[in-house]
Coordinates of C-alpha atoms in Angstrom, one line a residue:
Chain A
M280 CA 47.3 -43.3 27.8
S281 CA 45.9 -41.8 31.0
N282 CA 48.0 -42.0 34.1
N283 CA 45.9 -43.1 37.1
D284 CA 48.2 -41.2 39.5
E285 CA 47.5 -38.0 37.7
V286 CA 45.6 -35.5 39.7
L287 CA 42.5 -34.7 37.7
V288 CA 40.6 -32.5 40.1
D289 CA 42.5 -30.1 42.2
V290 CA 40.5 -27.9 44.6
H291 CA 42.7 -25.6 46.6
G292 CA 41.8 -23.3 49.5
V293 CA 38.3 -22.9 48.3
D294 CA 35.7 -20.7 50.2
R295 CA 32.1 -20.4 49.1
V296 CA 30.2 -17.7 50.8
F297 CA 26.5 -17.0 50.2
R298 CA 24.8 -13.8 51.4
R299 CA 21.4 -13.8 52.8
G300 CA 20.6 -10.1 53.5
S301 CA 23.4 -8.9 55.7
E302 CA 24.2 -12.4 56.9
E303 CA 27.2 -14.3 55.3
I304 CA 26.9 -18.0 55.2
H305 CA 30.2 -19.9 54.8
V306 CA 29.2 -23.0 53.0
L307 CA 32.8 -24.1 52.2
Q308 CA 35.8 -23.0 54.1
K309 CA 39.4 -23.2 53.0
L310 CA 38.7 -26.6 51.4
D311 CA 41.4 -28.7 49.7
L312 CA 40.5 -31.8 47.7
Q313 CA 42.4 -33.7 45.1
V314 CA 40.9 -36.5 43.0
R315 CA 43.0 -38.7 40.7
R316 CA 42.0 -39.7 37.2
G317 CA 40.1 -43.0 37.3
E318 CA 38.9 -42.6 40.9
F319 CA 35.3 -43.2 42.0
L320 CA 35.0 -40.8 44.9
A321 CA 32.1 -40.7 47.3
L322 CA 31.4 -37.4 48.9
M323 CA 29.5 -37.9 52.2
G324 CA 28.2 -35.6 54.9
P325 CA 25.1 -34.4 56.6
S326 CA 22.6 -32.1 54.9
G327 CA 24.0 -28.6 54.6
S328 CA 27.6 -29.8 54.9
G329 CA 28.4 -28.3 51.4
K330 CA 28.6 -31.5 49.4
S331 CA 26.4 -30.3 46.5
T332 CA 28.1 -26.9 46.6
L333 CA 31.5 -28.6 46.2
L334 CA 30.2 -30.7 43.4
N335 CA 28.8 -27.6 41.6
L336 CA 32.3 -25.9 41.9
I337 CA 34.0 -29.0 40.5
G338 CA 31.4 -29.1 37.7
G339 CA 31.8 -25.4 36.8
L340 CA 28.1 -24.8 37.7
D341 CA 29.3 -22.2 40.3
R342 CA 32.4 -20.3 41.1
P343 CA 34.3 -20.2 44.4
S344 CA 34.3 -17.0 46.5
S345 CA 38.1 -17.6 46.8
G346 CA 40.5 -20.3 46.2
T347 CA 41.2 -22.3 42.9
V348 CA 39.5 -25.1 41.1
A349 CA 41.6 -26.9 38.4
I350 CA 40.4 -29.8 36.3
G351 CA 42.9 -31.7 34.2
G352 CA 45.3 -28.8 34.9
E353 CA 43.0 -26.2 33.6
R354 CA 41.8 -23.5 36.0
I355 CA 38.1 -23.1 35.7
D356 CA 37.4 -20.6 38.6
G357 CA 38.3 -17.7 36.4
L358 CA 36.4 -18.6 33.3
N359 CA 33.5 -16.3 32.3
D360 CA 29.9 -17.7 31.8
R361 CA 30.3 -18.5 28.2
E362 CA 33.7 -20.2 28.6
L363 CA 32.4 -22.1 31.5
A364 CA 29.4 -23.4 29.5
A365 CA 31.7 -24.5 26.7
W366 CA 34.0 -26.2 29.2
R367 CA 31.1 -28.0 30.9
A368 CA 29.8 -29.2 27.5
R369 CA 33.3 -30.7 26.7
H370 CA 34.3 -32.1 30.1
V371 CA 31.5 -32.7 32.5
G372 CA 28.7 -35.3 32.6
L373 CA 26.0 -34.6 35.2
V374 CA 23.7 -37.2 36.9
F375 CA 21.0 -35.7 39.1
Q376 CA 19.0 -37.1 42.0
F377 CA 15.7 -36.5 40.2
Y378 CA 17.0 -37.4 36.8
N379 CA 16.0 -34.1 35.3
L380 CA 15.1 -35.4 31.9
L381 CA 13.1 -33.1 29.5
P382 CA 9.6 -34.6 29.6
V383 CA 8.9 -33.4 26.1
L384 CA 11.7 -35.4 24.6
N385 CA 12.0 -39.2 24.3
A386 CA 14.9 -41.1 25.7
Q387 CA 16.9 -40.9 22.5
K388 CA 16.4 -37.1 22.2
N389 CA 17.2 -36.5 25.8
V390 CA 20.5 -38.3 25.4
E391 CA 21.2 -36.4 22.2
L392 CA 20.8 -33.0 24.0
P393 CA 24.5 -32.5 24.9
L394 CA 25.5 -33.5 21.4
L395 CA 23.5 -30.5 20.0
L396 CA 26.4 -28.5 21.2
T397 CA 29.0 -30.4 19.2
S398 CA 29.6 -30.4 15.4
L399 CA 28.3 -33.9 15.0
S400 CA 25.8 -34.5 12.2
A401 CA 22.2 -35.6 13.0
T402 CA 23.1 -39.2 12.0
Q403 CA 26.2 -39.2 14.2
R404 CA 24.2 -37.8 17.1
R405 CA 21.7 -40.5 16.7
D406 CA 24.4 -43.2 16.6
H407 CA 26.2 -41.8 19.6
A408 CA 23.0 -41.6 21.6
A409 CA 22.0 -45.2 20.6
A410 CA 25.4 -46.4 21.8
A411 CA 25.0 -44.6 25.1
L412 CA 21.6 -46.1 25.6
E413 CA 23.0 -49.5 24.8
I414 CA 25.7 -49.1 27.5
V415 CA 23.0 -48.4 30.1
G416 CA 20.8 -51.2 28.9
L417 CA 18.0 -49.2 27.4
K418 CA 18.6 -49.6 23.7
D419 CA 15.0 -50.8 23.2
R420 CA 13.4 -47.9 25.1
N421 CA 14.9 -45.1 23.0
T422 CA 11.4 -43.9 21.8
S423 CA 9.9 -43.9 25.3
F424 CA 9.2 -40.6 27.0
P425 CA 10.3 -40.1 30.6
S426 CA 6.7 -40.5 31.8
Q427 CA 6.7 -44.0 30.3
L428 CA 9.9 -45.1 32.2
S429 CA 10.4 -46.2 35.8
G430 CA 12.6 -44.2 38.1
G431 CA 15.5 -46.6 37.6
E432 CA 15.1 -46.4 33.8
Q433 CA 14.9 -42.6 33.9
Q434 CA 18.2 -42.5 35.9
R435 CA 19.8 -44.8 33.3
V436 CA 18.7 -42.4 30.6
G437 CA 20.2 -39.6 32.7
I438 CA 23.5 -41.5 32.9
A439 CA 23.4 -42.1 29.1
R440 CA 23.0 -38.4 28.7
A441 CA 25.9 -37.8 31.0
I442 CA 28.3 -40.1 29.2
V443 CA 27.3 -39.5 25.6
T444 CA 29.9 -36.9 25.1
D445 CA 32.6 -39.0 26.7
P446 CA 33.3 -36.4 29.4
T447 CA 36.4 -36.1 31.4
I448 CA 34.5 -36.4 34.7
L449 CA 31.2 -37.7 35.8
L450 CA 29.5 -35.9 38.7
C451 CA 26.6 -37.6 40.4
D452 CA 24.4 -35.8 42.9
E453 CA 22.7 -38.5 45.0
P454 CA 22.0 -40.6 41.9
T455 CA 20.2 -43.2 44.0
G456 CA 18.4 -40.8 46.3
D457 CA 15.1 -41.2 44.6
L458 CA 15.2 -44.9 43.8
D459 CA 14.2 -48.1 45.6
Q460 CA 17.0 -50.4 46.8
K461 CA 17.0 -52.7 43.8
S462 CA 17.0 -49.9 41.2
G463 CA 19.6 -48.0 43.3
D464 CA 21.9 -51.1 43.3
E465 CA 21.5 -51.4 39.5
I466 CA 22.5 -47.7 39.1
L467 CA 25.5 -48.1 41.4
S468 CA 26.6 -51.2 39.5
L469 CA 26.3 -49.3 36.3
L470 CA 28.5 -46.4 37.7
Q471 CA 30.9 -48.9 39.0
A472 CA 31.2 -50.6 35.6
L473 CA 31.7 -47.2 34.0
N474 CA 34.5 -46.5 36.4
R475 CA 36.2 -49.9 36.2
E476 CA 35.7 -50.8 32.6
Q477 CA 35.9 -47.4 30.9
G478 CA 38.1 -45.7 33.4
K479 CA 35.6 -42.9 34.1
T480 CA 36.4 -40.6 36.9
I481 CA 33.3 -40.3 39.1
I482 CA 32.5 -38.0 42.0
M483 CA 29.3 -39.0 43.7
V484 CA 27.5 -37.1 46.5
T485 CA 25.5 -39.5 48.7
H486 CA 24.0 -39.9 52.1
D487 CA 23.9 -43.6 51.7
P488 CA 26.8 -45.7 53.1
H489 CA 25.6 -48.6 51.0
A490 CA 26.3 -46.4 47.9
S491 CA 29.6 -45.0 49.1
A492 CA 30.8 -48.6 49.6
R493 CA 30.9 -49.0 45.9
A494 CA 33.3 -46.1 45.5
T495 CA 37.1 -46.5 45.5
R496 CA 37.4 -43.7 48.1
T497 CA 35.1 -41.8 50.4
V498 CA 35.6 -38.4 51.8
Y499 CA 33.5 -36.7 54.5
L500 CA 32.4 -33.2 54.7
N501 CA 31.0 -31.3 57.7
K502 CA 30.2 -27.6 58.0
G503 CA 32.1 -26.9 54.9
R504 CA 35.3 -28.6 55.8
L505 CA 36.7 -32.0 54.8
L506 CA 37.2 -34.4 57.7
A507 CA 40.3 -36.4 58.1
E508 CA 38.3 -39.6 58.8
K509 CA 34.8 -40.9 58.9
P510 CA 32.9 -39.2 61.7
E511 CA 31.4 -41.2 64.5
Chain B
M52 CA 18.5 -25.7 12.7
K53 CA 19.5 -28.5 15.0
F54 CA 17.8 -26.8 17.9
A55 CA 14.5 -26.6 15.9
G56 CA 13.3 -30.0 17.3
L57 CA 13.9 -28.8 20.9
V58 CA 12.0 -25.5 20.2
W59 CA 9.2 -27.4 18.6
S60 CA 9.0 -29.9 21.4
N61 CA 8.8 -27.1 24.0
L62 CA 5.9 -25.6 22.1
K63 CA 4.1 -28.9 22.2
R64 CA 4.4 -29.2 25.9
R65 CA 1.1 -27.4 26.5
K66 CA -0.6 -28.0 23.2
L67 CA -3.9 -26.3 24.0
R68 CA -2.2 -23.2 25.4
T69 CA 0.1 -22.9 22.5
A70 CA -2.8 -23.5 20.0
L71 CA -4.9 -20.8 21.7
T72 CA -2.1 -18.3 21.7
I73 CA -1.4 -19.0 18.0
L74 CA -5.1 -18.7 17.3
S75 CA -5.3 -15.3 19.1
V76 CA -2.3 -14.1 17.1
L77 CA -3.9 -15.4 14.0
V78 CA -7.1 -13.5 14.7
A79 CA -5.1 -10.3 15.2
F80 CA -3.3 -10.7 11.9
L81 CA -6.5 -11.6 10.2
L82 CA -8.0 -8.3 11.5
F83 CA -4.8 -6.6 10.4
G84 CA -5.2 -7.9 6.9
F85 CA -8.9 -7.1 6.7
L86 CA -8.6 -3.6 8.0
G87 CA -5.7 -3.1 5.7
A88 CA -7.9 -4.0 2.8
I89 CA -10.7 -1.8 4.0
K90 CA -8.2 1.1 4.4
Q91 CA -6.8 0.4 1.0
A92 CA -10.3 0.6 -0.5
L93 CA -11.1 3.9 1.2
V94 CA -7.8 5.6 0.7
G95 CA -6.7 3.7 -2.3
G96 CA -8.0 6.5 -4.6
V97 CA -5.4 8.7 -3.1
D98 CA -2.6 6.3 -3.9
L99 CA -3.9 5.7 -7.4
S100 CA -4.2 9.4 -8.1
D101 CA -2.1 10.7 -10.8
A102 CA 0.1 13.7 -10.0
N103 CA -0.4 14.9 -13.5
R104 CA -4.2 15.3 -13.0
L105 CA -6.2 18.1 -11.4
I106 CA -9.9 18.2 -10.5
V107 CA -11.6 21.6 -11.1
R108 CA -14.9 22.0 -9.3
H109 CA -17.2 24.8 -8.2
R110 CA -15.6 26.8 -5.4
V111 CA -18.6 26.5 -3.2
S112 CA -19.3 22.7 -3.5
I113 CA -19.0 19.9 -5.9
I114 CA -22.8 19.8 -6.2
Q115 CA -22.8 23.3 -7.8
M116 CA -22.5 23.1 -11.5
L117 CA -19.9 24.7 -13.8
P118 CA -20.5 25.9 -17.4
L119 CA -19.4 23.6 -20.2
A120 CA -17.9 26.7 -21.7
Y121 CA -15.1 26.7 -19.2
M122 CA -13.6 23.7 -21.0
D123 CA -12.1 25.7 -23.8
R124 CA -10.9 28.4 -21.5
I125 CA -9.2 25.9 -19.2
G126 CA -7.7 24.2 -22.2
R127 CA -6.0 27.4 -23.3
I128 CA -4.2 27.9 -20.0
P129 CA -0.5 27.2 -20.5
G130 CA 0.5 23.8 -19.2
V131 CA -2.9 22.2 -19.6
V132 CA -2.7 19.2 -21.9
S133 CA -6.3 18.1 -21.9
V134 CA -9.7 18.7 -20.2
T135 CA -12.7 16.5 -19.9
P136 CA -16.0 17.0 -18.1
F137 CA -17.8 14.9 -15.5
I138 CA -21.3 15.0 -14.0
W139 CA -22.6 13.0 -11.0
F140 CA -25.7 11.3 -12.5
N141 CA -26.8 9.3 -9.5
G142 CA -28.5 6.6 -11.6
I143 CA -30.8 4.1 -9.9
Y144 CA -31.1 0.6 -11.4
Q145 CA -34.5 -0.9 -10.4
D146 CA -34.2 -0.2 -6.7
P147 CA -32.6 2.7 -4.8
K148 CA -30.4 0.3 -2.9
N149 CA -28.7 -0.7 -6.2
F150 CA -26.3 2.2 -5.8
F151 CA -23.3 2.8 -8.0
G152 CA -21.4 5.7 -9.5
S153 CA -22.8 6.7 -12.9
F154 CA -21.4 9.6 -15.0
P155 CA -22.0 11.3 -18.3
V156 CA -18.6 11.8 -19.9
D157 CA -16.9 12.5 -23.1
P158 CA -15.6 9.0 -24.2
V159 CA -12.5 10.2 -25.9
G160 CA -11.6 12.6 -23.1
L161 CA -12.3 10.0 -20.4
L162 CA -10.2 7.3 -22.0
D163 CA -7.4 9.7 -22.7
M164 CA -7.4 11.1 -19.2
Y165 CA -7.7 7.8 -17.4
P166 CA -5.4 5.2 -19.0
E167 CA -6.1 2.9 -16.1
I168 CA -9.6 2.3 -17.6
S169 CA -8.7 -0.6 -19.8
L170 CA -11.2 -1.0 -22.7
P171 CA -10.7 -3.2 -25.8
A172 CA -10.4 -1.1 -29.0
A173 CA -13.5 -2.6 -30.6
Q174 CA -15.6 -1.7 -27.6
R175 CA -14.1 1.9 -27.7
K176 CA -15.1 2.1 -31.3
A177 CA -18.6 0.8 -30.5
W178 CA -19.0 3.4 -27.8
L179 CA -18.1 6.2 -30.2
E180 CA -20.6 4.9 -32.6
T181 CA -23.5 4.3 -30.2
R182 CA -25.1 7.4 -28.8
T183 CA -26.8 5.6 -26.0
G184 CA -23.9 3.4 -25.4
A185 CA -22.5 2.8 -21.9
V186 CA -19.2 1.4 -20.7
V187 CA -19.4 -0.4 -17.5
G188 CA -16.8 -1.6 -15.0
R189 CA -16.2 -5.4 -14.5
G190 CA -17.2 -5.2 -10.9
L191 CA -20.6 -3.7 -11.7
V192 CA -21.2 -6.2 -14.6
D193 CA -20.4 -9.1 -12.2
R194 CA -22.7 -7.7 -9.6
F195 CA -25.8 -7.5 -11.8
G196 CA -24.9 -10.2 -14.3
W197 CA -25.0 -7.8 -17.2
K198 CA -23.3 -8.4 -20.5
I199 CA -22.6 -6.5 -23.7
G200 CA -25.7 -5.7 -25.6
D201 CA -27.9 -5.6 -22.5
R202 CA -30.2 -2.5 -22.3
I203 CA -30.0 -1.0 -18.9
P204 CA -32.8 1.4 -17.7
L205 CA -31.7 4.0 -15.1
V206 CA -33.6 6.7 -13.3
S207 CA -31.9 9.7 -11.9
P208 CA -33.5 11.8 -9.1
I209 CA -31.2 14.7 -10.1
W210 CA -31.5 14.5 -13.9
P211 CA -35.0 13.6 -15.1
K212 CA -35.1 12.8 -18.8
G213 CA -37.2 15.0 -21.0
G214 CA -39.9 13.5 -23.0
A215 CA -42.6 10.9 -22.3
S216 CA -40.6 8.7 -19.9
D217 CA -38.2 9.8 -17.2
T218 CA -36.2 6.6 -17.5
W219 CA -32.9 6.7 -19.2
E220 CA -32.0 3.7 -21.3
F221 CA -28.5 2.7 -22.1
E222 CA -27.0 -0.1 -24.1
I223 CA -23.8 -1.7 -22.7
V224 CA -21.2 -1.5 -25.5
G225 CA -18.1 -2.1 -23.4
I226 CA -16.8 -3.6 -20.2
Y227 CA -13.7 -2.1 -18.8
D228 CA -11.1 -3.6 -16.5
A229 CA -8.8 -2.0 -14.0
G230 CA -5.5 -1.3 -15.7
R231 CA -3.9 -0.9 -12.2
K232 CA -4.5 -3.1 -9.2
G233 CA -7.1 -1.6 -6.9
A234 CA -8.6 0.7 -9.5
D235 CA -12.3 1.2 -9.4
T236 CA -14.3 -1.1 -11.7
S237 CA -17.8 -0.1 -10.4
G238 CA -18.3 2.8 -12.7
F239 CA -21.0 3.3 -15.3
Y240 CA -20.0 5.8 -18.0
F241 CA -22.2 7.0 -20.8
R242 CA -22.0 9.8 -23.4
Y243 CA -22.4 13.4 -22.4
D244 CA -23.8 14.5 -25.7
Y245 CA -26.7 12.0 -25.4
F246 CA -27.2 13.1 -21.8
D247 CA -27.0 16.9 -22.4
E248 CA -29.5 16.7 -25.3
A249 CA -32.0 14.6 -23.4
R250 CA -31.9 16.2 -19.9
Q251 CA -34.8 18.4 -18.9
Q252 CA -32.7 21.1 -17.2
G253 CA -29.2 22.4 -16.7
K254 CA -28.2 22.0 -20.3
G255 CA -24.6 23.1 -21.0
S256 CA -23.5 22.6 -17.4
I257 CA -21.2 20.0 -15.9
G258 CA -20.2 18.9 -12.5
W259 CA -16.4 19.1 -12.5
Y260 CA -13.5 18.9 -14.9
G261 CA -10.6 16.5 -15.0
V262 CA -7.5 18.3 -16.2
R263 CA -4.2 16.8 -17.3
V264 CA -1.2 19.0 -16.9
D265 CA 2.2 18.8 -18.6
S266 CA 4.2 18.2 -15.4
P267 CA 3.4 17.5 -11.7
D268 CA 5.8 20.4 -10.9
H269 CA 3.5 22.8 -12.7
A270 CA 0.3 21.4 -11.1
A271 CA 0.1 24.0 -8.3
A272 CA 0.8 27.0 -10.6
I273 CA -1.7 25.7 -13.1
S274 CA -4.3 25.2 -10.4
R275 CA -3.9 28.8 -9.3
A276 CA -4.0 30.0 -13.0
I277 CA -7.3 28.2 -13.5
D278 CA -8.9 29.6 -10.3
N279 CA -7.6 33.1 -11.3
E280 CA -9.2 32.7 -14.7
F281 CA -12.6 32.4 -13.2
A282 CA -12.2 34.6 -10.2
N283 CA -15.1 37.0 -9.6
S284 CA -17.3 35.1 -12.1
P285 CA -20.7 33.7 -11.1
A286 CA -19.1 30.2 -11.0
E287 CA -15.7 30.5 -9.4
T288 CA -13.6 27.3 -9.4
K289 CA -11.5 25.4 -6.9
S290 CA -8.7 23.4 -8.5
E291 CA -6.7 20.8 -6.7
S292 CA -4.6 17.7 -7.4
E293 CA -6.5 14.5 -7.9
G294 CA -4.8 13.1 -4.7
A295 CA -5.9 16.1 -2.6
F296 CA -9.4 15.7 -4.0
A297 CA -9.5 12.0 -3.2
Q298 CA -8.1 12.7 0.3
G299 CA -10.7 15.3 1.0
F300 CA -13.4 12.9 -0.1
V301 CA -12.1 10.1 2.1
Q302 CA -11.8 12.5 5.1
Q303 CA -15.5 12.9 5.0
F304 CA -15.5 9.5 6.8
G305 CA -12.9 10.7 9.3
D306 CA -9.3 10.0 9.4
I307 CA -9.4 6.3 8.3
A308 CA -5.7 5.7 8.7
A309 CA -5.8 6.9 12.3
I310 CA -8.9 4.9 13.1
V311 CA -7.5 1.7 11.7
L312 CA -4.2 2.3 13.4
A313 CA -5.9 2.9 16.8
I314 CA -7.9 -0.4 16.4
L315 CA -4.9 -2.3 15.5
A316 CA -2.8 -0.8 18.2
A317 CA -5.4 -1.9 20.8
V318 CA -5.6 -5.4 19.3
F319 CA -1.9 -5.9 19.1
F320 CA -1.3 -4.6 22.6
T321 CA -3.7 -7.2 23.9
I322 CA -2.1 -9.9 21.8
L323 CA 1.3 -8.9 23.0
L324 CA 0.0 -9.4 26.6
V325 CA -1.4 -12.8 25.6
A326 CA 1.7 -14.0 23.8
G327 CA 4.0 -12.5 26.5
N328 CA 2.1 -14.2 29.2
T329 CA 2.3 -17.6 27.4
M330 CA 6.0 -17.2 27.1
A331 CA 6.4 -16.1 30.7
Q332 CA 4.4 -19.0 32.0
S333 CA 6.3 -21.4 29.8
V334 CA 9.6 -20.2 31.1
R335 CA 8.4 -20.3 34.8
E336 CA 7.2 -23.8 34.4
R337 CA 10.5 -25.2 33.2
T338 CA 13.0 -23.3 35.3
N339 CA 14.4 -26.7 36.2
E340 CA 14.8 -27.8 32.5
L341 CA 16.4 -24.5 31.6
G342 CA 18.8 -25.1 34.5
V343 CA 19.6 -28.6 33.2
L344 CA 20.2 -27.2 29.7
K345 CA 22.7 -24.7 31.1
A346 CA 24.3 -27.4 33.4
I347 CA 25.0 -29.6 30.4
G348 CA 26.7 -26.7 28.6
F349 CA 24.1 -24.6 26.9
S350 CA 25.3 -21.0 27.1
N351 CA 23.2 -18.1 28.4
E352 CA 22.9 -16.7 24.9
R353 CA 21.8 -20.1 23.5
V354 CA 19.1 -20.4 26.2
L355 CA 18.0 -16.8 25.3
G356 CA 17.9 -17.8 21.7
I357 CA 15.8 -20.9 22.3
V358 CA 13.2 -19.1 24.3
L359 CA 13.1 -16.2 21.7
A360 CA 12.8 -18.8 18.9
E361 CA 9.7 -20.2 20.6
S362 CA 8.2 -16.8 20.8
F363 CA 9.0 -16.2 17.1
V364 CA 7.5 -19.5 16.1
I365 CA 4.2 -18.6 17.9
A366 CA 4.2 -15.1 16.3
A367 CA 5.2 -16.5 12.9
L368 CA 2.7 -19.3 12.8
G369 CA -0.2 -17.1 14.0
G370 CA 0.9 -14.2 11.8
I371 CA 1.5 -16.1 8.6
L372 CA -1.7 -18.1 8.9
G373 CA -3.6 -14.9 9.8
L374 CA -2.3 -13.0 6.8
A375 CA -2.8 -16.0 4.5
L376 CA -6.4 -16.3 5.7
A377 CA -6.9 -12.6 5.3
L378 CA -5.6 -12.9 1.8
V379 CA -8.0 -15.7 1.0
L380 CA -11.0 -14.0 2.6
V381 CA -10.3 -10.6 1.1
A382 CA -10.1 -12.2 -2.3
A383 CA -13.3 -14.1 -1.6
F384 CA -15.2 -11.0 -0.5
A385 CA -13.8 -8.6 -3.0
P386 CA -16.2 -9.3 -5.8
S387 CA -19.3 -8.9 -3.6
L388 CA -17.8 -5.7 -2.1
A389 CA -16.6 -4.3 -5.5
T390 CA -19.3 -1.8 -5.8
Y391 CA -19.3 -0.6 -2.2
L392 CA -15.6 -0.8 -1.6
P393 CA -13.9 -0.7 -5.0
G394 CA -10.2 -1.4 -4.6
F395 CA -10.8 -3.8 -1.7
F396 CA -7.6 -5.9 -1.8
L397 CA -4.7 -6.7 0.4
P398 CA -1.8 -4.6 -0.9
P399 CA 1.7 -6.1 -0.8
K400 CA 2.9 -3.3 1.4
Q401 CA 0.4 -4.5 4.1
L402 CA 1.8 -8.0 3.8
V403 CA 5.3 -6.6 4.3
A404 CA 4.2 -4.5 7.3
G405 CA 2.5 -7.7 8.6
A406 CA 5.8 -9.6 8.3
G407 CA 7.5 -6.8 10.2
L408 CA 4.9 -7.0 12.8
V409 CA 5.5 -10.7 13.2
V410 CA 9.1 -10.1 14.0
V411 CA 8.3 -7.3 16.4
L412 CA 5.6 -9.3 18.2
G413 CA 7.9 -12.3 18.5
L414 CA 10.7 -10.2 19.9
V415 CA 8.7 -8.1 22.3
A416 CA 6.6 -11.0 23.6
G417 CA 9.6 -13.2 24.1
I418 CA 12.4 -10.8 25.2
L419 CA 11.5 -10.5 28.9
P420 CA 10.9 -14.3 29.5
A421 CA 14.0 -15.0 27.4
L422 CA 16.1 -12.6 29.5
S423 CA 14.9 -14.1 32.7
A424 CA 15.8 -17.6 31.3
M425 CA 19.2 -16.3 30.3
R426 CA 19.8 -14.9 33.8
L427 CA 18.8 -18.1 35.6
R428 CA 21.6 -19.3 37.9
I429 CA 22.1 -23.0 37.4
A430 CA 22.5 -24.1 41.0
E431 CA 19.4 -22.1 42.0
A432 CA 17.3 -23.4 39.1
L433 CA 18.2 -27.0 39.9
R434 CA 17.6 -26.4 43.7
R435 CA 14.1 -24.9 43.0
S436 CA 13.1 -28.1 41.2
A437 CA 14.4 -30.4 43.9

C-alpha cells in the first residue's frame, strides 16, 4: 500500500553546470524539490529556465554537477551509466513533446520496446502492450505505424509505451506542446486519469497554464531556481 | 533473439540502400569465391602434390629429353620405390584450339605412381591388353562427348608418326575419375611402348620421370643422389619434389596467390567503405531514436550491440548469398572449364575464410558507427531531434 505522504522524488541542493568553451552556464542552482508519491506536478517556467534539465535529472537521463537526487529513497546521482540505464528501465516512463516513436515499428511494437529489457516472454510482452494500448484507447490501432496515426494518437502510443512497464514515475516533457487544443485536452485527461485512477506520480513540464491547471500542484522555475510563488 | 525484430526493422528503414549495400557485399563475396576457385585451379596441383613423389627432368629444361636407360639407374638408388616415365605429346584433336594434356606413359607405372587416378579394374585390364588403348579423364570425355570404344585420331607437331600417315590413332579403353577432389581429369594417357615404336625420332628418350620415394624425409637426399648419379653426363638431371615442380610451373603465370590477394584486398577495402558509410548514415539519421532507446533504459552496450548486429546482418546476408552464388556458379562452370582449369572448384577452406571475412567485415564496418551510437548523450540526442 503506497503512502501518499511519502516523498518519492527528493532533489536536494542540485546544481547543473554546462560548459561552453571557457564559459560556465549554471542551468540549475542550489535547487531543492520534493514530490510526493501520487502527485501530478506541473513544472512551469520560461524557455531556458531549466525545466527540462531538472526533468532529465529526475529521470536519470543526466547527472547533477553537485547535490543529490533520490527517487523512492534511492540515490541515483551516483549510479554509473549501466546502473542508471537499468534503473530507468525499471522506474521511469517518459513522454516526449514530439512523441519520439520509432517510425519503423508499429504501435504495438513501439509499446513493447521497454519490455524487451525485461524477462517477459514474447506472448507476455504482446499482452502487456495490448493492455497499455487499451488504456490509452488505441487497442484497435496496434498494427498502425506512426506515420498512419494523428499527432494525438501518436502521443497516446507514447503514453502507452511510458506506462507499459508500470514505472514508479511518469515524466512528461511538454506532452501537449505539439498538439492542437482538442488533442491536447484528451492527452491531459488521460494523464489525469492515470494519476487519479492508477495513482501514477507524474511530473509534467509545460508552458501552458491550461495544462498545468490539470495538475495537483504547480511549481515555477526561473533562471535555474524554484520560485516561491507564481511569477507575475 | 528478442532484439532481432528491432535490428531487422532498422535495416528495412531504407530498403533500397540496405539492398544495394547487401548487393555490393554479395558481389565482393562472389568475386572472392570465384577468384578462390581460379586460384585453386592454378595452384591446386601444389596442394595435391604428394610429398613422396619426385619429378626428375633434364637440368637445362623440361623440353630436353632424358634417356629411357636412366630408369633402371634411378630405380637402383636407395630409397627409390618406383620410377615411371612421361613425355609431353602435345596431341591435337581435329583443331589446334582443342588443346589438352596428352602423355605416353607406362600404364602400370602410372597407375601405381598416381593412386588419385581412379580407373575400374576391367578398364585397367583392357588398357594392358590394348596396345593403342588410351585412358582419358572424365573432364575430357565430357568435353568432346567421347565414350569407351571411340577411336580418337591425334596429330602431334612434336612427335610425327612414322609410316604412311602422321596421324596417331587411339582407342579409348578407359575413363578415369579424380580420386581426390580437385585432381585433374583432363588428361589423355596412352601406352609408351606403342608410342616409342611408332615415333619417327627420339626413340628411347623420355621427357621426365616420376619417382616414388620411401619417405618424404628422404626426398631431399634422394633428389641429390639422383642428380649426382647423372652429374657430368650429356643429360644431367634436376630432381625436385612434385610440389616444388608444380609451384615452379604455376609461377610461370606470376605469383597467383599475391595477385588474387591484391585484387580481393582492393575489392574488400571498397566494400568496407560502402558498408561503413551505410552504417554511419544509418546511425546519423536516427540519433533521436537511439537517444529514445537509451532514455527508456537501453544500456550503452546494448545500443552498441544493436548497431553492430545490423552491420553483421548486412555482411552476413551479402556474404552468405555471395558465397552460395559463387558455389553454384563455380559448379556450373566447372565442367566447361575442366580442360583449361582442371581442379576449378571452391575449396572448403575458401568458404571458411569467407565466413571469417563476413565477421571481420561486419565488425570493421559497424564498429565506428556503433561506438558513436554508444557514446551518444541522451539529453543531447533528444535535443538534436527537437
